[in-house]
Short mmCIF file of C-alpha atoms in Angstrom, two decimals:
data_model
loop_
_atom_site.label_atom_id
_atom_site.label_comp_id
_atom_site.label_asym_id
_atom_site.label_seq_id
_atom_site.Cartn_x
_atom_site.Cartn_y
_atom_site.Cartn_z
CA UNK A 162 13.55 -31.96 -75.89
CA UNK A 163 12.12 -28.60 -77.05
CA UNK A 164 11.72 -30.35 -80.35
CA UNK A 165 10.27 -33.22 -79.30
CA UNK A 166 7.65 -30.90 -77.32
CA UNK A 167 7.18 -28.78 -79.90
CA UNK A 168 6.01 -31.71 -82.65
CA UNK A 169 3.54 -33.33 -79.30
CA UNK A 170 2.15 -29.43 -79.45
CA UNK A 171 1.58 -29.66 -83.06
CA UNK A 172 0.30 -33.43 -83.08
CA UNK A 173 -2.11 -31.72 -79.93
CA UNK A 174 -3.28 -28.44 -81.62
CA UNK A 175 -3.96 -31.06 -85.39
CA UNK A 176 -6.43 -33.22 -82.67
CA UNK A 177 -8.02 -29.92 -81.51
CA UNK A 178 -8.27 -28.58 -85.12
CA UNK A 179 -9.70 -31.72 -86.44
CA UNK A 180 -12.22 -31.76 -83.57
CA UNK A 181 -13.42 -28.50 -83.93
CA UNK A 182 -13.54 -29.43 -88.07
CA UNK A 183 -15.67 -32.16 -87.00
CA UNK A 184 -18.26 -30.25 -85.09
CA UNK A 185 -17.93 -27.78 -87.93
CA UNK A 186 -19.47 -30.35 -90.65
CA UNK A 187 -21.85 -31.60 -88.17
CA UNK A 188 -23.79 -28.11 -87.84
CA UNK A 189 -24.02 -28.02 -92.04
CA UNK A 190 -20.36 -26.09 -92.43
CA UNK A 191 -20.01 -26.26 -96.57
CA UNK A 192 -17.18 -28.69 -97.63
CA UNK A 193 -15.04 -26.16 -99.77
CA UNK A 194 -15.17 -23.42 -96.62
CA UNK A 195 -14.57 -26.28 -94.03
CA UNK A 196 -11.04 -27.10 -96.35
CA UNK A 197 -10.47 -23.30 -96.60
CA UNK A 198 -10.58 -22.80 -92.77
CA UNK A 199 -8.17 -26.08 -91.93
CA UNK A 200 -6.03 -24.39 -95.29
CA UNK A 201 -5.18 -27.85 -96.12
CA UNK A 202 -3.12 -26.80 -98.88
CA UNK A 203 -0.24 -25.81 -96.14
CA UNK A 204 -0.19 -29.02 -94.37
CA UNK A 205 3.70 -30.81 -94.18
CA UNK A 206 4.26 -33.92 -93.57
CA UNK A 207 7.42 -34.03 -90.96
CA UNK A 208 8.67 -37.24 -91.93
CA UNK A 209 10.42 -36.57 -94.71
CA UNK A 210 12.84 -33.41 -92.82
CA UNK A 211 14.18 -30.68 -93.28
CA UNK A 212 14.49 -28.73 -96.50
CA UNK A 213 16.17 -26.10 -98.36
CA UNK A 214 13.40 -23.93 -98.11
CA UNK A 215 13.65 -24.62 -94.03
CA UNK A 216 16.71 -23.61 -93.63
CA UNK A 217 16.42 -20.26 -95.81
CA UNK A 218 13.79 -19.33 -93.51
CA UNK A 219 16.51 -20.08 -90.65
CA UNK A 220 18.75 -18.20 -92.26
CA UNK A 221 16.41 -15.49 -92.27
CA UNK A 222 15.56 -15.08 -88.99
CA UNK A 223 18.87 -15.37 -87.77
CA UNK A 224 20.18 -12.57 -90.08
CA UNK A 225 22.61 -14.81 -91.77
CA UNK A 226 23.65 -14.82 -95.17
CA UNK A 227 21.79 -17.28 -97.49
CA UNK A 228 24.00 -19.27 -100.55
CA UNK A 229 24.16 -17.89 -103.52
CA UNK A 230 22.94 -21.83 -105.15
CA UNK A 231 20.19 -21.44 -102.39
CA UNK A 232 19.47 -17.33 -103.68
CA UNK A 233 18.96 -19.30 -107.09
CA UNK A 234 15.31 -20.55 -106.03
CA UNK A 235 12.19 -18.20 -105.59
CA UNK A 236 10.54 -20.40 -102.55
CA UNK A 237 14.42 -20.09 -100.63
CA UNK A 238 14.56 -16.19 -101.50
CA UNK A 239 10.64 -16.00 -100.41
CA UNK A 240 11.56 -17.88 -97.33
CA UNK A 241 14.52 -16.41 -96.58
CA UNK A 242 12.65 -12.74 -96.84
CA UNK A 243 9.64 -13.97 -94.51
CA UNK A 244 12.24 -15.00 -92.33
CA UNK A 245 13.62 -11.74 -92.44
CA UNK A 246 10.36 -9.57 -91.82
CA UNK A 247 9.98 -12.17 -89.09
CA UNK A 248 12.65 -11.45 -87.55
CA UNK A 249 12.13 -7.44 -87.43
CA UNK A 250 8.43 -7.80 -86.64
CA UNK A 251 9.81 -9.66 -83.47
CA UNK A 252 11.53 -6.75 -81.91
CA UNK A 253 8.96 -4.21 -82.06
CA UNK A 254 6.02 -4.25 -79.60
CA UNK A 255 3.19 -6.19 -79.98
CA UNK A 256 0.42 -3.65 -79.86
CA UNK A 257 -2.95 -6.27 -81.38
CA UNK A 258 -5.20 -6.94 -78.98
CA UNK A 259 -5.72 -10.47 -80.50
CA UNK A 260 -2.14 -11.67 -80.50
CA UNK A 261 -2.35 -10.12 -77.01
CA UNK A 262 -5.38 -11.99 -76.00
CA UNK A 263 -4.02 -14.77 -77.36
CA UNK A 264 -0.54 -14.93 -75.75
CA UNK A 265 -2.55 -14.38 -72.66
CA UNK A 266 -4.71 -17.42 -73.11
CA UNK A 267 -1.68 -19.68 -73.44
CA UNK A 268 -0.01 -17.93 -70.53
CA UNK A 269 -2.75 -18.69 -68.82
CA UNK A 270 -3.35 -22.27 -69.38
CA UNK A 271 0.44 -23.30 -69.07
CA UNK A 272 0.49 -21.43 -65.76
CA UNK A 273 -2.93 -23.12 -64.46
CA UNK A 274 -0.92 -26.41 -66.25
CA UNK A 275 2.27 -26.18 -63.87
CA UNK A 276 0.74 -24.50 -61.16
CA UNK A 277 2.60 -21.60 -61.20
CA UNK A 278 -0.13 -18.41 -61.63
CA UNK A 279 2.79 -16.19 -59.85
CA UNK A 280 5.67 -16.60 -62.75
CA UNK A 281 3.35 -14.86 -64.61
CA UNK A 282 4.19 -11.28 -63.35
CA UNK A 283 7.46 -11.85 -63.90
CA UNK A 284 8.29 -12.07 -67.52
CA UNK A 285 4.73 -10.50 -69.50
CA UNK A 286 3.83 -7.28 -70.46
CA UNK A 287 1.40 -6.07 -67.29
CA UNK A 288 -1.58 -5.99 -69.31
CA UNK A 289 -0.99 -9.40 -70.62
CA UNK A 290 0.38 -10.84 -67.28
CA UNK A 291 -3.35 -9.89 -66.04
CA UNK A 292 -5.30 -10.95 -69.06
CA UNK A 293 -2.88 -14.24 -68.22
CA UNK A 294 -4.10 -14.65 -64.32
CA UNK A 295 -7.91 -14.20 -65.23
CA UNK A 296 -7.42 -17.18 -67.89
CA UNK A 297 -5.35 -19.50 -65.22
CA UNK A 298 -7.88 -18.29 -62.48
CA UNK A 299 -10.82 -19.05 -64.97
CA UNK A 300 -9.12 -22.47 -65.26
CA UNK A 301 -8.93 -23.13 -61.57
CA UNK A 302 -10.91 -26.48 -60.38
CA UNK A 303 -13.00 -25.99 -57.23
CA UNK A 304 -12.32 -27.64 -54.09
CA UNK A 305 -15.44 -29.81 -53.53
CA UNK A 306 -17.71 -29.33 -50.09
CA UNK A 307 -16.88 -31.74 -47.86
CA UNK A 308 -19.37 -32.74 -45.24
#
């Protein structure tokens, strides 16, 4: 099921990318910088799978040994190293305001999504569990006057 909600996510975020592309070309946004800011070169195509170079970068992250046929290719080793880094970068605190601001924003919106602003204090950072509540509470519909 994660799966399955991650690819809707992905299908969801391509929509929101191609939307804000859209507006992009609209106001005059050059062709060649509108392809550099959607990076098209990076976009995969999931139906064909997994691939070697998928699973090195598991491998990486998980800390586990990679083949030595699999070692034999630069985009597995490359992989398998960002993987790696990945991995380490994971455990240390995450101390830029951005990637703050942004886990805050999602926090946010999935918390104003399942109506549940309180979870929030239980599992974030402080300072991101209230950059989080502002976002939800920014989010919050208002009960219409009735008369």
């Amino acid at each position: 099921m994660t799966l399955y909600r991650a690819t809707d996510a992905a299908d969801t975020m391509n929509m929101v990318a191609m939307l804000i592309a859209a507006y992009c070309e609209r106001t005059g946004m050059a062709a060649h910088t509108l392809d550099s800011y959607l990076q098209v070169g990076q976009q995969a195509i999931r139906a064909h799978g997994t691939d070697e170079e998928d699973r090195s970068h598991v491998a990486g992250l998980l800390g586990e040994a990679l083949s030595y046929e699999a070692m034999r290719a630069s985009t597995n080793r490359m992989r398998y190293h960002r993987g790696q880094r990945q991995a380490e970068q994971a455990q240390q605190p995450e101390d830029d305001p951005q990637k703050l601001f942004t886990v805050a924003c999602l926090h946010g919106l999935k918390a104003r999504l399942c109506d549940d602003v309180d979870s929030l204090d239980s599992y974030l950072p402080p300072q991101v569990a209230a950059m989080a509540r502002k976002v939800a509470e920014a989010l919050e519909v208002p009960e219409l006057a009735t008369t």
